[in-house]
mmCIF file of N, CA and C in Angstrom:
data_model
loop_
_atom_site.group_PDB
_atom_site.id
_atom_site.type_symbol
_atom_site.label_atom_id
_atom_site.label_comp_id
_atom_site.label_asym_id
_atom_site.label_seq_id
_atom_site.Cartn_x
_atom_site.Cartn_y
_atom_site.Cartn_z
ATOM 1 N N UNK A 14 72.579 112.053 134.546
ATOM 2 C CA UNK A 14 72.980 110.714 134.135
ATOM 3 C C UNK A 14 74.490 110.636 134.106
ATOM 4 N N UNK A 15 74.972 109.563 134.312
ATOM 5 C CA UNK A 15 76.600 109.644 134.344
ATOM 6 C C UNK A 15 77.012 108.968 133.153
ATOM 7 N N UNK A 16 78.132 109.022 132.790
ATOM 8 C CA UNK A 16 78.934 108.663 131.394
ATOM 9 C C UNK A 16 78.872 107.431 131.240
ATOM 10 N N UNK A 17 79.030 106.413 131.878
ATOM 11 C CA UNK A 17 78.354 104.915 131.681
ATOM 12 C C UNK A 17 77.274 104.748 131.302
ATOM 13 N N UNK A 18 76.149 105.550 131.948
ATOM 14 C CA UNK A 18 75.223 105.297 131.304
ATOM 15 C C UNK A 18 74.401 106.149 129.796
ATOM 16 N N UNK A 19 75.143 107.392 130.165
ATOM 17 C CA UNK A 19 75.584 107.710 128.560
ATOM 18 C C UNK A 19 75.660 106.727 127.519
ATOM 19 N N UNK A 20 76.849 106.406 128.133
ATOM 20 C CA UNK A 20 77.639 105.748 126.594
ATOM 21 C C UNK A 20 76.914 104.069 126.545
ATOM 22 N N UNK A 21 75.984 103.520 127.676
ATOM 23 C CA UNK A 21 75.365 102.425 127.122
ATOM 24 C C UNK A 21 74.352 102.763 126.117
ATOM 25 N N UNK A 22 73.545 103.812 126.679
ATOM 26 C CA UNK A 22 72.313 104.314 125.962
ATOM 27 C C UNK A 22 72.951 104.212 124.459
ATOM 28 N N UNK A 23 74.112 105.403 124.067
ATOM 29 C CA UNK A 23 74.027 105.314 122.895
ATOM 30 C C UNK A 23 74.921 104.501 121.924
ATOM 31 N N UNK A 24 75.622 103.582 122.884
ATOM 32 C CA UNK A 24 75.728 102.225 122.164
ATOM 33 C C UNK A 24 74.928 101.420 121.765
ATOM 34 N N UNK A 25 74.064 101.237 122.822
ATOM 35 C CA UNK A 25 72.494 100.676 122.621
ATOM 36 C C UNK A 25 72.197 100.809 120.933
ATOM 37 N N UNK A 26 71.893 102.179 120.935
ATOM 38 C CA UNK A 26 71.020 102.985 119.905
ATOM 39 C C UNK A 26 72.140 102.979 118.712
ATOM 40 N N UNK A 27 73.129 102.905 118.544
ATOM 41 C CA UNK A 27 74.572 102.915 117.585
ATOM 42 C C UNK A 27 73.835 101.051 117.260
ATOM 43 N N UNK A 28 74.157 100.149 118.019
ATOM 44 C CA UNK A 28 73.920 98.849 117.663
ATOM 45 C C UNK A 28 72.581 97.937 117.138
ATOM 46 N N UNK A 29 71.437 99.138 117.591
ATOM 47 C CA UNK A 29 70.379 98.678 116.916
ATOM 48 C C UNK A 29 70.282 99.391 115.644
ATOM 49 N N UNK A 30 70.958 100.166 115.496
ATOM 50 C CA UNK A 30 70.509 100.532 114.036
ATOM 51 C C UNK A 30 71.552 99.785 112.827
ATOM 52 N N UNK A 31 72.465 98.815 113.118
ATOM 53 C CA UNK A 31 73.155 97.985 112.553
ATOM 54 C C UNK A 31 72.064 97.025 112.063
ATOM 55 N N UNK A 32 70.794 96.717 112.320
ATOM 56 C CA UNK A 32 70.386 95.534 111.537
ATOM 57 C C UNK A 32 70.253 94.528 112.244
ATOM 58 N N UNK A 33 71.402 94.294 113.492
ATOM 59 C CA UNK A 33 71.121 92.968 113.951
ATOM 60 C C UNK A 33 70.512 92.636 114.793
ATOM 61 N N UNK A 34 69.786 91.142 114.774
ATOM 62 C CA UNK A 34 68.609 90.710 115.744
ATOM 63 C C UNK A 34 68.704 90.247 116.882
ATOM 64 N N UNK A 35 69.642 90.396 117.346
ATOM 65 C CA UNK A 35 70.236 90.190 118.354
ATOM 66 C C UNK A 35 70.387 90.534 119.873
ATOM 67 N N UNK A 36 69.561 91.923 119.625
ATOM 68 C CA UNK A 36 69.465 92.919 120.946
ATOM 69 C C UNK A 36 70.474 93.599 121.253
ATOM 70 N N UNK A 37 70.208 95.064 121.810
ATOM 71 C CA UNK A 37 70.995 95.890 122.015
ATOM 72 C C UNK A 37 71.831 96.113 123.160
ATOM 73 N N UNK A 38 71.879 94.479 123.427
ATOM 74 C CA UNK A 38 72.850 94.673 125.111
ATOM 75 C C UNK A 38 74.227 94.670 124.478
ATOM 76 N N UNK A 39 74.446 93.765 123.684
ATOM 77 C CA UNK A 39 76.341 94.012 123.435
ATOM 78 C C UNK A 39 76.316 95.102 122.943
ATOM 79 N N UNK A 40 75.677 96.214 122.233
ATOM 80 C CA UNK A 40 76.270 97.388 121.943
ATOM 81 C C UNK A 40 76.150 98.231 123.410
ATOM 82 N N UNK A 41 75.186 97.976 123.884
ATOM 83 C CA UNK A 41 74.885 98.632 125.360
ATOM 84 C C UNK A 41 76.301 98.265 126.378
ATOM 85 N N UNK A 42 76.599 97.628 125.893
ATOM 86 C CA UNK A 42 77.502 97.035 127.176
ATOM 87 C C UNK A 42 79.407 97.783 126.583
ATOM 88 N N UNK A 43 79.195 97.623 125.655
ATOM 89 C CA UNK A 43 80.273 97.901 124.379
ATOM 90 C C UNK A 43 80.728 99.878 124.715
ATOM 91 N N UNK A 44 79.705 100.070 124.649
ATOM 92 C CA UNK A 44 79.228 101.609 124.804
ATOM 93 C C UNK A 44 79.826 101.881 126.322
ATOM 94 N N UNK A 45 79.017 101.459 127.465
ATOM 95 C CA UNK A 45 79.539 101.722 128.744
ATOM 96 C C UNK A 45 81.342 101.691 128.735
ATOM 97 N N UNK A 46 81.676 100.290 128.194
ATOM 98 C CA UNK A 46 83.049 99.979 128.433
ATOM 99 C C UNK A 46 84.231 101.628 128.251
ATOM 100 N N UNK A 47 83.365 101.964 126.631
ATOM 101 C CA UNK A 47 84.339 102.524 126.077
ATOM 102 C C UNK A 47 83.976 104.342 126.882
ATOM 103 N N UNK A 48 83.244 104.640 127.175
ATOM 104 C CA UNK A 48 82.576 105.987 128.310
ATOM 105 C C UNK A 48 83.454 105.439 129.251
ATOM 106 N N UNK A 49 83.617 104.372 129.994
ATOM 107 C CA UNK A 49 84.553 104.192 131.312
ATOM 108 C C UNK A 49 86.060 104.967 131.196
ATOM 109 N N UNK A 50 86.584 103.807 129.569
ATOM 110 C CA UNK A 50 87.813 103.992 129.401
ATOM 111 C C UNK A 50 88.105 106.098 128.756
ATOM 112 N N UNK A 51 86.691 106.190 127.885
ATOM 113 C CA UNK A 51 87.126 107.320 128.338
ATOM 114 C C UNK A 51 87.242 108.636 128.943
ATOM 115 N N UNK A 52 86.332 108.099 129.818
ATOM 116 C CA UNK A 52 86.793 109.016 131.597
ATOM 117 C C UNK A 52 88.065 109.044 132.083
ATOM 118 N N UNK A 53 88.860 108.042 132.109
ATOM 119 C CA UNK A 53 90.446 108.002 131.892
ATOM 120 C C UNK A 53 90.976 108.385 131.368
ATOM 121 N N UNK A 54 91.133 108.266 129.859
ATOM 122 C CA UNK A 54 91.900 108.767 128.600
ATOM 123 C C UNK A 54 91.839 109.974 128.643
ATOM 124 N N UNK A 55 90.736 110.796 128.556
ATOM 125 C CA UNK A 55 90.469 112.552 128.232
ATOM 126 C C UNK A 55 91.232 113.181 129.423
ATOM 127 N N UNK A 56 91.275 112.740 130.633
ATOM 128 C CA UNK A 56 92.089 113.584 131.416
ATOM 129 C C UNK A 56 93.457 113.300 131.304
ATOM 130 N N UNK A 57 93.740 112.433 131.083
ATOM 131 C CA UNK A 57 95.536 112.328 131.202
ATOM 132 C C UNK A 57 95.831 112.985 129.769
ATOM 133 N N UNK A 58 94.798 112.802 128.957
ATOM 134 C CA UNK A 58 95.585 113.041 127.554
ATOM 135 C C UNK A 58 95.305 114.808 127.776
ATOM 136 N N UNK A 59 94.529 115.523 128.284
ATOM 137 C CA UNK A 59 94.168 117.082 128.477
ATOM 138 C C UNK A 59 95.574 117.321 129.502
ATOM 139 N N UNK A 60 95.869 116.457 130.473
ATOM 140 C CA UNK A 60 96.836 117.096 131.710
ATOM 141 C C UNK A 60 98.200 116.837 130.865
ATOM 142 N N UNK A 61 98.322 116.029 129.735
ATOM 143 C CA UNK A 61 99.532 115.331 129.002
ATOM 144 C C UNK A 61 100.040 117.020 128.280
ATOM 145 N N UNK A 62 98.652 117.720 127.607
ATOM 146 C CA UNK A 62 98.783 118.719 126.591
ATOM 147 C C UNK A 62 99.063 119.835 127.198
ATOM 148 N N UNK A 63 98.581 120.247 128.806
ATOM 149 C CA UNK A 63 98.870 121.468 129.553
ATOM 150 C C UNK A 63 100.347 121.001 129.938
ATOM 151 N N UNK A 64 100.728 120.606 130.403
ATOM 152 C CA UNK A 64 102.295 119.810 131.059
ATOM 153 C C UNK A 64 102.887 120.570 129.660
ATOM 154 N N UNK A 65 102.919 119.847 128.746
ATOM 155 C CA UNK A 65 103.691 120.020 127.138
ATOM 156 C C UNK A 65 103.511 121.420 126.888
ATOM 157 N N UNK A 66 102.520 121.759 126.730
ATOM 158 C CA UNK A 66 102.356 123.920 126.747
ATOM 159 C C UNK A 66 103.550 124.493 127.533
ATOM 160 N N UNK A 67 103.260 124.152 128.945
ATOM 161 C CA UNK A 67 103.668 124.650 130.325
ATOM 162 C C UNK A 67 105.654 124.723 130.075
ATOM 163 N N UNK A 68 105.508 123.059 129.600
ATOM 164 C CA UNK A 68 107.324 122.973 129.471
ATOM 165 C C UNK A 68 108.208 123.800 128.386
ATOM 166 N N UNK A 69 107.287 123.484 127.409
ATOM 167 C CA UNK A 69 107.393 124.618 126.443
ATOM 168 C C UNK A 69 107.186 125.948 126.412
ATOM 169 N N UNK A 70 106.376 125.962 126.840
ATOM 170 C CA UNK A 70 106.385 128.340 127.472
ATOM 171 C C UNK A 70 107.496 128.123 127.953
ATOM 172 N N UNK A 71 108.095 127.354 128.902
ATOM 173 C CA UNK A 71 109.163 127.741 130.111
ATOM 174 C C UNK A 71 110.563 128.065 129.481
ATOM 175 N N UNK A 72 110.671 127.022 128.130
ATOM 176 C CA UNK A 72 111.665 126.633 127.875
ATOM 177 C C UNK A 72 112.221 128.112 126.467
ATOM 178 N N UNK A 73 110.825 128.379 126.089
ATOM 179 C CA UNK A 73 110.876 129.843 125.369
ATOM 180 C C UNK A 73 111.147 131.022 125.982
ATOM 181 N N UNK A 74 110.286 131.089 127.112
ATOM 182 C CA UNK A 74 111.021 132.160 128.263
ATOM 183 C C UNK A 74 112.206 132.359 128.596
ATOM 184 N N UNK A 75 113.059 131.058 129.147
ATOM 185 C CA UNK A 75 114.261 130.664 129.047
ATOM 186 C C UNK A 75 114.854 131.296 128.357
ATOM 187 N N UNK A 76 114.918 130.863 126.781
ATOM 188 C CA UNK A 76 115.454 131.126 126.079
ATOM 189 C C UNK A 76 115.344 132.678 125.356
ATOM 190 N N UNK A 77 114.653 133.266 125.867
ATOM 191 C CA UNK A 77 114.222 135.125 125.681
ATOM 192 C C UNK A 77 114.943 135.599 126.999
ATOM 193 N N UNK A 78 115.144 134.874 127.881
ATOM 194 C CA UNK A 78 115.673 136.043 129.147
ATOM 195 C C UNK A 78 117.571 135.557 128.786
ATOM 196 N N UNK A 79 117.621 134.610 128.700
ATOM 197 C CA UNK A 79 119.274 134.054 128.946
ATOM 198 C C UNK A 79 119.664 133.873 127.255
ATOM 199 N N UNK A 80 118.930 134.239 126.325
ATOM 200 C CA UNK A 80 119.918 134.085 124.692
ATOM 201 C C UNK A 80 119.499 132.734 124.905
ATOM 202 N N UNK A 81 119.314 132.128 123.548
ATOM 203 C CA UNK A 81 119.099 130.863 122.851
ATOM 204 C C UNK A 81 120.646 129.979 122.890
ATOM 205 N N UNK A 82 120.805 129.092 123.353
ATOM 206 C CA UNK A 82 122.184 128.190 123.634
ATOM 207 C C UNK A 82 121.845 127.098 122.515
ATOM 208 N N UNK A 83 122.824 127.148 121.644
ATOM 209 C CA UNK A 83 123.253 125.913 120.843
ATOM 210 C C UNK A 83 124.170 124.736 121.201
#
């Protein structure tokens, strides 16, 4: 199953257990949106945190081979 339809299913199931009589398509639909957006988000924000590691090791290395510059 893919992450859209993941995240309708358990929007679905998140919105019917709210009570309302309404049917479980706006949570179904609510659900997909937010599985779309975050198929997007999780990778830039994972490639955001390796980048930031990466610059930072470099910049410690740096600073262990050539003395720390003030």
């Amino acid at each position: 199953m893919s992450a859209t339809t993941i995240g309708a299913l358990v929007g679905g199931v998140i919105d019917s257990m709210g009570g309302d009589d309404d049917g479980n398509w706006d949570g179904a639909i609510k659900g997909a949106i937010v599985a779309n957006v975050l198929k997007v988000a999780i990778p830039v924000a994972i490639t955001y945190a390796v980048g930031w590691a990466v610059l930072r090791g470099a910049a410690e290395l740096k600073d262990q081979v050539f003395g720390e510059v003030k």
